[in-house]
Tab-separated table of C-alpha atoms in Angstrom:
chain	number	residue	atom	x	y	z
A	1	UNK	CA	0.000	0.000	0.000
A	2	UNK	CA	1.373	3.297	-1.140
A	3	UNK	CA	2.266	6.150	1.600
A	4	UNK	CA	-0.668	8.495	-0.320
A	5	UNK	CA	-3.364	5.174	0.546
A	6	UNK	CA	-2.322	4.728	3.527
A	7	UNK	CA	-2.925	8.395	4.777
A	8	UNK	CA	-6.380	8.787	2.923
A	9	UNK	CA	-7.366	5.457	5.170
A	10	UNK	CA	-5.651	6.669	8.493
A	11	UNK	CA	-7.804	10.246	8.125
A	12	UNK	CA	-10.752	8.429	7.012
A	13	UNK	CA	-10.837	6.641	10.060
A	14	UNK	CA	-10.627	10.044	11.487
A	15	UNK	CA	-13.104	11.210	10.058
A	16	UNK	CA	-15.989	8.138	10.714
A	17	UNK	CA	-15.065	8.216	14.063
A	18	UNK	CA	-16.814	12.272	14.342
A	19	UNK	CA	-19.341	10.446	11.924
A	20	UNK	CA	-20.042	7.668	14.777
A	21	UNK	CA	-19.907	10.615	17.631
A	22	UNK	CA	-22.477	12.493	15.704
A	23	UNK	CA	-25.105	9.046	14.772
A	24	UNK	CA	-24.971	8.159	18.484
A	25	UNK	CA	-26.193	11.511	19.381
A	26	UNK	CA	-28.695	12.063	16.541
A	27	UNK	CA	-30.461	8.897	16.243
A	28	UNK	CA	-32.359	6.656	18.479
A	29	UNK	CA	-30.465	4.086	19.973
A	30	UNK	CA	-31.442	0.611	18.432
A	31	UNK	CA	-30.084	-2.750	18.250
A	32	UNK	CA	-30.344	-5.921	16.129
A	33	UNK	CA	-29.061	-9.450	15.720
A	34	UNK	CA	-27.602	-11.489	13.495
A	35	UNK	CA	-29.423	-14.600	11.075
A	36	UNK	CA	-28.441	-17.372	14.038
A	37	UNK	CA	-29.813	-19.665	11.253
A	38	UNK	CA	-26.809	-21.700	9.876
A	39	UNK	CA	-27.283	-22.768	6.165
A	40	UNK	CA	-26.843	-26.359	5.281
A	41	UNK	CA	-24.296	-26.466	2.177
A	42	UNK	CA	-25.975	-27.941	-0.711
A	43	UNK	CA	-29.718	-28.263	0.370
A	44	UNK	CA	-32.048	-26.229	-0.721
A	45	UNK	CA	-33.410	-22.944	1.832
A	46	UNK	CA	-36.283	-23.619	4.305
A	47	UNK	CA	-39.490	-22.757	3.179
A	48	UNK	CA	-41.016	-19.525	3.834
A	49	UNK	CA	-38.151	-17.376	3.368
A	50	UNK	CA	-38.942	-13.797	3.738
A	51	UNK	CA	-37.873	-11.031	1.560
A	52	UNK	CA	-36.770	-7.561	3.510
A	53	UNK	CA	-36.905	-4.350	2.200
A	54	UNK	CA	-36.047	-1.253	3.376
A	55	UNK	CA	-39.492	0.097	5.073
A	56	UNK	CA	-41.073	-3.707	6.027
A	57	UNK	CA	-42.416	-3.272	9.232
A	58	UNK	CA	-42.466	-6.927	9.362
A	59	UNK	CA	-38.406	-7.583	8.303
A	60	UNK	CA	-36.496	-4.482	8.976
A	61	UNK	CA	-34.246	-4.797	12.371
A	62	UNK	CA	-35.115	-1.350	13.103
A	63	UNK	CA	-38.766	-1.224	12.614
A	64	UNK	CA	-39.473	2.443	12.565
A	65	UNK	CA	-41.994	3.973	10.608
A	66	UNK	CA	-42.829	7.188	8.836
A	67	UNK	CA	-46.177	8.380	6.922
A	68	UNK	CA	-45.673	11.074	4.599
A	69	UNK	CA	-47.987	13.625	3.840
A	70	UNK	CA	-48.324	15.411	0.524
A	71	UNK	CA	-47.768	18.889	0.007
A	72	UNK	CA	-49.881	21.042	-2.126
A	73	UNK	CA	-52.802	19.792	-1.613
A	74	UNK	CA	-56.030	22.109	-0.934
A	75	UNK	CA	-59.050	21.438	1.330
A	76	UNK	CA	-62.419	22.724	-0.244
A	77	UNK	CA	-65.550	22.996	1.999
A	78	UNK	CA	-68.351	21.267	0.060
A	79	UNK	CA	-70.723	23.011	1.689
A	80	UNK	CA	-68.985	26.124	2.081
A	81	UNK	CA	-72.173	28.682	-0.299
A	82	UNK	CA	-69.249	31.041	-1.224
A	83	UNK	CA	-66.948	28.725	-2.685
A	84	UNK	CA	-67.710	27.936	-6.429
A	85	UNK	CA	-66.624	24.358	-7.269
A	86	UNK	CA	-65.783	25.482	-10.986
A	87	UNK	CA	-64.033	28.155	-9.906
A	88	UNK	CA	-61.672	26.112	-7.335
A	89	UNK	CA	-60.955	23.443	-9.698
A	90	UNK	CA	-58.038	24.600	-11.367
A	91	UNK	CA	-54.463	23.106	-12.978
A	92	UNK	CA	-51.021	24.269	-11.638
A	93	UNK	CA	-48.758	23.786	-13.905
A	94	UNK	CA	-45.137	24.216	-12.485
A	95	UNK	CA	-41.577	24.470	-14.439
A	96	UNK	CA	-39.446	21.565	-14.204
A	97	UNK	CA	-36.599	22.282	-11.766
A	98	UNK	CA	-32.968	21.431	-13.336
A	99	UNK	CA	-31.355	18.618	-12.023
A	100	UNK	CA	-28.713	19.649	-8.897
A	101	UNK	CA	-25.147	18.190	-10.277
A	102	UNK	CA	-23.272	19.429	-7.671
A	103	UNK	CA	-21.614	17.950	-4.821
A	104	UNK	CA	-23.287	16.172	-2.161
A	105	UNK	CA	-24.442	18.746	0.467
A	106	UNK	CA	-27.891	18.917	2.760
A	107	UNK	CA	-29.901	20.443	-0.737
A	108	UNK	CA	-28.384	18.040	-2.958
A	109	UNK	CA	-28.264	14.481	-0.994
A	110	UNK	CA	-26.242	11.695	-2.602
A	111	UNK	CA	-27.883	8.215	-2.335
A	112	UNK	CA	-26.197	5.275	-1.430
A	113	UNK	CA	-27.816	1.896	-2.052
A	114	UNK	CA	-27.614	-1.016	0.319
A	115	UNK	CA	-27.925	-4.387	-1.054
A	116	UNK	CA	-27.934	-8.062	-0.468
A	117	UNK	CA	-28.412	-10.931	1.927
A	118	UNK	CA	-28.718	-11.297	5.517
A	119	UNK	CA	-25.761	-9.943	6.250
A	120	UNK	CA	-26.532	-6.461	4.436
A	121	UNK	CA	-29.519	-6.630	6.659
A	122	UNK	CA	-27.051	-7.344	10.131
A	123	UNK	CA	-25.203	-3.961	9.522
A	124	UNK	CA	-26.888	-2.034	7.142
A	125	UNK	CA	-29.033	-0.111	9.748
A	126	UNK	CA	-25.876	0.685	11.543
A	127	UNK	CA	-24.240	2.077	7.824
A	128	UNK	CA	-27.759	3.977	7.686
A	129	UNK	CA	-27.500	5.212	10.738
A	130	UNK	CA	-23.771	6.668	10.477
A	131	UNK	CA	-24.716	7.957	6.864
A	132	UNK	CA	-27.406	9.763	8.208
A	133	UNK	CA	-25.269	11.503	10.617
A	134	UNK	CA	-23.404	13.122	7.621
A	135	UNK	CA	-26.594	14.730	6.628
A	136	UNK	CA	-25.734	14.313	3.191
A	137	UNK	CA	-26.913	11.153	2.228
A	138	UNK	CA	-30.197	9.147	1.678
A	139	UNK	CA	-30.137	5.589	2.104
A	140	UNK	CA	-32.013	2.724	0.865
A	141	UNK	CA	-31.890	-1.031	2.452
A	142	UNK	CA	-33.045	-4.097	0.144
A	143	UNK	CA	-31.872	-7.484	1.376
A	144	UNK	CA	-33.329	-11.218	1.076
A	145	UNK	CA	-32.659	-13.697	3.767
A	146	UNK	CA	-31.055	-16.523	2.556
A	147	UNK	CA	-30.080	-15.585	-0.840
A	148	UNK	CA	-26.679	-15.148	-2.870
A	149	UNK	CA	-24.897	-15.906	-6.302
A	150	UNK	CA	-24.691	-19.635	-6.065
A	151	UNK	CA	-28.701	-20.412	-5.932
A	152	UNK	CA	-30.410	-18.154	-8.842
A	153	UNK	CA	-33.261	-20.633	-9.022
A	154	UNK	CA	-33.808	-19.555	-5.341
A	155	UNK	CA	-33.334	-15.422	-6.041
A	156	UNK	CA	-32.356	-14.252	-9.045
A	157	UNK	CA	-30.211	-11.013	-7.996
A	158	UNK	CA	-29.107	-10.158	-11.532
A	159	UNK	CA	-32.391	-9.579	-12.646
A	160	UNK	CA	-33.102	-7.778	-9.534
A	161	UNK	CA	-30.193	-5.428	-9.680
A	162	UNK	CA	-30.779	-4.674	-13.183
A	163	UNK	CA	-34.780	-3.747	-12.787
A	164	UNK	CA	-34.040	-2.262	-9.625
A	165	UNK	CA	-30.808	0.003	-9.592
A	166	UNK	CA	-31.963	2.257	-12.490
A	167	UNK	CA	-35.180	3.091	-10.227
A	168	UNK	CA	-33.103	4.055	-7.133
A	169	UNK	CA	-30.241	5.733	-9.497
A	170	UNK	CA	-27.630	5.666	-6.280
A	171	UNK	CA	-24.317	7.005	-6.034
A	172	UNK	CA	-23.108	4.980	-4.248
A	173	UNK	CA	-23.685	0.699	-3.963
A	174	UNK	CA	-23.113	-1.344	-0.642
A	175	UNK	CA	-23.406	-4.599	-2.010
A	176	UNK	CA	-22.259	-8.139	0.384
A	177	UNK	CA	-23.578	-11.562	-0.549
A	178	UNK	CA	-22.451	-13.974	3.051
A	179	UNK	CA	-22.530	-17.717	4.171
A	180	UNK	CA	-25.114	-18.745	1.339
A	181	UNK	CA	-23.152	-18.951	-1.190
A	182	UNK	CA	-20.628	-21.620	0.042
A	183	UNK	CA	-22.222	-24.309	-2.019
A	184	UNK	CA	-23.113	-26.264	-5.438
A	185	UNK	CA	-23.844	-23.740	-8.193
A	186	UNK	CA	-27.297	-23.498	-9.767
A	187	UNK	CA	-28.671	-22.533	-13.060
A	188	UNK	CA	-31.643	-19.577	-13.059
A	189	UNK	CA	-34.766	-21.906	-13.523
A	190	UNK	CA	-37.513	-23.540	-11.293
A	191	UNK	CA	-36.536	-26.245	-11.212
A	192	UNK	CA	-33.516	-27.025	-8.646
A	193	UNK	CA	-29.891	-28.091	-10.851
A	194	UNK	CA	-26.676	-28.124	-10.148
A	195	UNK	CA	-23.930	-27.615	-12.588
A	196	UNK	CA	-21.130	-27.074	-10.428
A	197	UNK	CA	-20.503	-29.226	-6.816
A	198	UNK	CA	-19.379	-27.965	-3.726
A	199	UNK	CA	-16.353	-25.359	-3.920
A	200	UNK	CA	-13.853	-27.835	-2.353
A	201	UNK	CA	-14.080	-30.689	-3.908
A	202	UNK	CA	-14.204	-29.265	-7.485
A	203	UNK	CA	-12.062	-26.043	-6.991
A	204	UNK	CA	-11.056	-24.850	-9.842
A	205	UNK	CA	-14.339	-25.079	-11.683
A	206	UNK	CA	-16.031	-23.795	-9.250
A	207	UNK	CA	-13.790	-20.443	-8.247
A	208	UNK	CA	-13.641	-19.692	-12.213
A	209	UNK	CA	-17.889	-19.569	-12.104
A	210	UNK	CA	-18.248	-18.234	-9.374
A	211	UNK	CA	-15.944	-15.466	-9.866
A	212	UNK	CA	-18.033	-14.602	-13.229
A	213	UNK	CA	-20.898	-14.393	-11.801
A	214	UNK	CA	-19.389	-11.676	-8.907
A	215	UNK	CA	-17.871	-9.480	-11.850
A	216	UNK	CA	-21.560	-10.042	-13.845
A	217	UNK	CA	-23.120	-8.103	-10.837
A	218	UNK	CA	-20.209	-5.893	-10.412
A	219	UNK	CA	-20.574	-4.576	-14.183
A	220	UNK	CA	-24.172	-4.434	-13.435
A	221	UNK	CA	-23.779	-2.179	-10.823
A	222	UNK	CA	-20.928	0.018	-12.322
A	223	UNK	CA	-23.580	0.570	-15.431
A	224	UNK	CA	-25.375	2.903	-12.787
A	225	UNK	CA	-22.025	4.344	-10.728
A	226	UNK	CA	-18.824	4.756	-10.466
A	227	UNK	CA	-19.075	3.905	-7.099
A	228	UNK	CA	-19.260	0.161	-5.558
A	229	UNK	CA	-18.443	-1.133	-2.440
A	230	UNK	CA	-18.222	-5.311	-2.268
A	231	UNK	CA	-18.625	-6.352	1.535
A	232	UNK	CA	-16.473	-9.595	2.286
A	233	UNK	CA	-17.385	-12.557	4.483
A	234	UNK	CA	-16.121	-13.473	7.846
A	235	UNK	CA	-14.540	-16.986	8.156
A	236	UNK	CA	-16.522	-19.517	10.297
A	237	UNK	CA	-15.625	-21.433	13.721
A	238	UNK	CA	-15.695	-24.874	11.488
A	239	UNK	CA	-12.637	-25.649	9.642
A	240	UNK	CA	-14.902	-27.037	7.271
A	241	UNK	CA	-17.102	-24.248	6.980
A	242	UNK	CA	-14.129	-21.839	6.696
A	243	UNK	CA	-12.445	-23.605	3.826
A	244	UNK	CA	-15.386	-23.644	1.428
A	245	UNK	CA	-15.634	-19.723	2.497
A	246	UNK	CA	-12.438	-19.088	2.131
A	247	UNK	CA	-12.646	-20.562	-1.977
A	248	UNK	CA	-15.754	-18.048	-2.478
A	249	UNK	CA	-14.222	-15.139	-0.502
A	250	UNK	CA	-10.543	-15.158	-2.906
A	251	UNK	CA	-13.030	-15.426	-6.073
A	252	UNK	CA	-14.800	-12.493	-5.086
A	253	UNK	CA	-12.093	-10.762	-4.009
A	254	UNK	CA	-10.381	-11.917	-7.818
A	255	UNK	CA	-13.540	-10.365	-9.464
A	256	UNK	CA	-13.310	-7.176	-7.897
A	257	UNK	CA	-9.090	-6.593	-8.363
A	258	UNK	CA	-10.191	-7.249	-12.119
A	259	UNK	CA	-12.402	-3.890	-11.650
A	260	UNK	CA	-10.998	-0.717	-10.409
A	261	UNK	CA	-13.652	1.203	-9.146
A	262	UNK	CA	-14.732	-1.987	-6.961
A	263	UNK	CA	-13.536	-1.141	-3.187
A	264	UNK	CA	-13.481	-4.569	-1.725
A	265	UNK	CA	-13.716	-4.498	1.988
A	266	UNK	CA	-11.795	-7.077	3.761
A	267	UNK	CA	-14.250	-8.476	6.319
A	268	UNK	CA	-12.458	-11.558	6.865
A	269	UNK	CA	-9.208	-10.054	7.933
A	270	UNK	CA	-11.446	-7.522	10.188
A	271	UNK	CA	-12.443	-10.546	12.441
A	272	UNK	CA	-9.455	-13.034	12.321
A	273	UNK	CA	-7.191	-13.292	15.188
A	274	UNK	CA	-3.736	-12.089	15.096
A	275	UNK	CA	-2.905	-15.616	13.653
A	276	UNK	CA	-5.101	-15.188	11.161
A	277	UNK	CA	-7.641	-17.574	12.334
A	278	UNK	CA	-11.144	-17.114	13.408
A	279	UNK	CA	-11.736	-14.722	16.061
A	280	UNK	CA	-14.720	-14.607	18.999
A	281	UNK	CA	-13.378	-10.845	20.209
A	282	UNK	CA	-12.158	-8.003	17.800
A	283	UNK	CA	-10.908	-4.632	19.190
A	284	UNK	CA	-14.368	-1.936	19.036
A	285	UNK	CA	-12.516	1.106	17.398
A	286	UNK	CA	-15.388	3.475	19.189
A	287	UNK	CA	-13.446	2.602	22.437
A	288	UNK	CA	-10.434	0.480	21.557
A	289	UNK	CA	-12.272	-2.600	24.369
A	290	UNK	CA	-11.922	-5.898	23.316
A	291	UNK	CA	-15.709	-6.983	22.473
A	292	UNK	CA	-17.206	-10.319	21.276
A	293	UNK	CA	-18.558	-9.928	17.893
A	294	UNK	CA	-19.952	-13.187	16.751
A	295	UNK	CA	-23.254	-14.840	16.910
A	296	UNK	CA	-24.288	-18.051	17.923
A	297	UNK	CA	-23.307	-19.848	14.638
A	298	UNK	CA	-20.086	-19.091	14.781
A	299	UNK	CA	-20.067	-17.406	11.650
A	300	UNK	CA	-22.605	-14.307	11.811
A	301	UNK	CA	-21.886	-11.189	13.679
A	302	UNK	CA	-23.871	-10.179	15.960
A	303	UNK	CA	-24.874	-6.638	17.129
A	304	UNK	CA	-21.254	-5.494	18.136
A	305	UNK	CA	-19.686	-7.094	14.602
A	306	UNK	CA	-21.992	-5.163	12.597
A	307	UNK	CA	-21.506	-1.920	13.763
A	308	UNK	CA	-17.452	-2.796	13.664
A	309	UNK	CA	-18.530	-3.861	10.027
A	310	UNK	CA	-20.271	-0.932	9.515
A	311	UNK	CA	-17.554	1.770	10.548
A	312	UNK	CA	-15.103	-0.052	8.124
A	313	UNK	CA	-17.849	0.366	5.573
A	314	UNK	CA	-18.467	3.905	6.406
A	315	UNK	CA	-15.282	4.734	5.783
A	316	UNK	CA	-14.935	3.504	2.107
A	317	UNK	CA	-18.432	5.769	1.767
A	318	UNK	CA	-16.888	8.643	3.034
A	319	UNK	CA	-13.989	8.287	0.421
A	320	UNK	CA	-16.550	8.005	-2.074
A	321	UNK	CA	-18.412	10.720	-0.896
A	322	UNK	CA	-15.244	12.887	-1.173
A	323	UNK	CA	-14.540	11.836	-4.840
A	324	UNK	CA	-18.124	13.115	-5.555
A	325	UNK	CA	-16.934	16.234	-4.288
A	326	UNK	CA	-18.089	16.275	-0.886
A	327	UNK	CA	-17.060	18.464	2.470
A	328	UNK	CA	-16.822	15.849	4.192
């Protein structure tokens, strides 16, 4: 890492540390768990899987609400003798406003979009609520429990990125697909197939596809921005576990090298131990305490890993947010 990196990262830190002093005061203190359901490798997900968005009162770890009311609007008194209805009903016509193509400021909000499985649902309230301390950003959440690259027959995030990123137009992209993915690979059809086995025992193969489908999304996303931030994986308390992880982590990790405006964020290094191993308690950089960070599984975090996660992430949006031109 060059001297000039390693600067931008130390003051980054910096500066998502004020961003973390500012959320804690702003917002409402919440908190919020990992999936403590462990995915069995090769089978297919349990029935009943729920898909979260951003807003679900029924999914979202933070649960808060909002109504919106619209402006503009004009109350007439039916009954009201003086008031002719002819009269009243009347068309505004207003002048398009041109688009604000400045920097990201309070007027002039850049979005950042939050995507993918659990996991993006584990710390992406956190990220929201850090973002929102900047108050320069808008934020949008969509995550599906459960799903990944590997099963398309199960959720087909391709087709979902490309419907749905135009829509949101972001600046910015958050995107981390987890635990799910350390299996056979499917094809996109009803109908369950596998054309590729488990990562371990047919390597090569398996790395080479799996890696094309990471860049696939990747160039999906960089269609919309020049902005994209891949979320690693953690490593798992089972050896076994960890080594099918570790083939799918290096192939993501491969896809996004291949692609320079892909920030990959090294979550697995984040929550090894010192001998690179798997890790129960990782230093909180809020107040440098040793904390435990993992869920029951032994491979989620739970609420103290995902706001760790969630700084580290914060920081690669602040960069971003700087290259757009922010004060920041």
């Amino acid at each position: 890492m060059s001297q000039q990196r390693f600067w931008v990262r130390r003051l980054g830190a910096l500066g998502v540390v004020g961003i973390v002093c500012y959320a804690l005061v702003q917002a409402i203190a919440s908190s919020f768990g990992g999936d403590d359901e462990r995915l069995v490798v090769g089978a297919p997900e349990p029935a009943g899987v729920v898909t979260c968005t951003d807003g679900d009162a029924d999914c979202s770890p933070i649960g808060d609400e909002a109504e919106t009311l619209a402006a503009g609007s004009t109350v007439v008194d039916p009954f009201d003798d003086a008031v002719d209805p002819v009269a009243t009903s009347t068309t505004t016509t207003t002048e398009p406003q041109p688009e604000n193509t400045g920097p990201p400021a309070p007027d002039n909000k850049a979005k950042v979009y939050i995507v993918g499985d659990s996991d993006a649902g584990t710390f992406g309230p956190y990220l929201e609520k850090l973002l929102d301390g900047t108050l320069i950003v808008d934020t949008e959440l969509n995550y599906v429990v459960s799903s990944g690259l590997a099963r398309p027959d199960f959720f087909n995030w391709p087709n979902e990125l490309t419907a749905k990123v135009p829509e949101v137009d972001p600046d910015i992209i958050v995107v981390t697909f987890g635990g799910n993915d350390s299996q056979g690979l499917s094809l996109p059809q009803d109908e369950l197939e596998f054309i590729i086995g488990d990562p371990v025992t047919n390597e090569a193969e398996w790395s080479e596809e799996y890696q094309r489908r990471a860049g696939e999304v990747m160039d999906i996303l960089l269609e919309q921005t020049e902005h994209v931030i891949w979320v690693g994986i953690p490593n798992d308390d089972s050896p076994e576990v960890t080594e099918r992880l570790a083939i799918q982590d290096r192939a993501a990790k491969a896809a996004a090298a291949d692609r320079p405006d892909v920030v990959f964020v090294d979550t697995w290094k984040r929550f090894s131990g010192r001998d690179g191993g798997w890790a129960e308690f990782v230093v909180d950089p809020r107040d440098n305490v040793g904390k435990d960070v993992r869920a029951d599984d032994g491979f989620h975090l739970n609420t103290n890993g995902a706001e760790i996660l969630a700084i580290d992430i914060a920081v690669e949006v602040q960069e971003a947010l700087r290259e757009l031109g922010a004060n920041i």
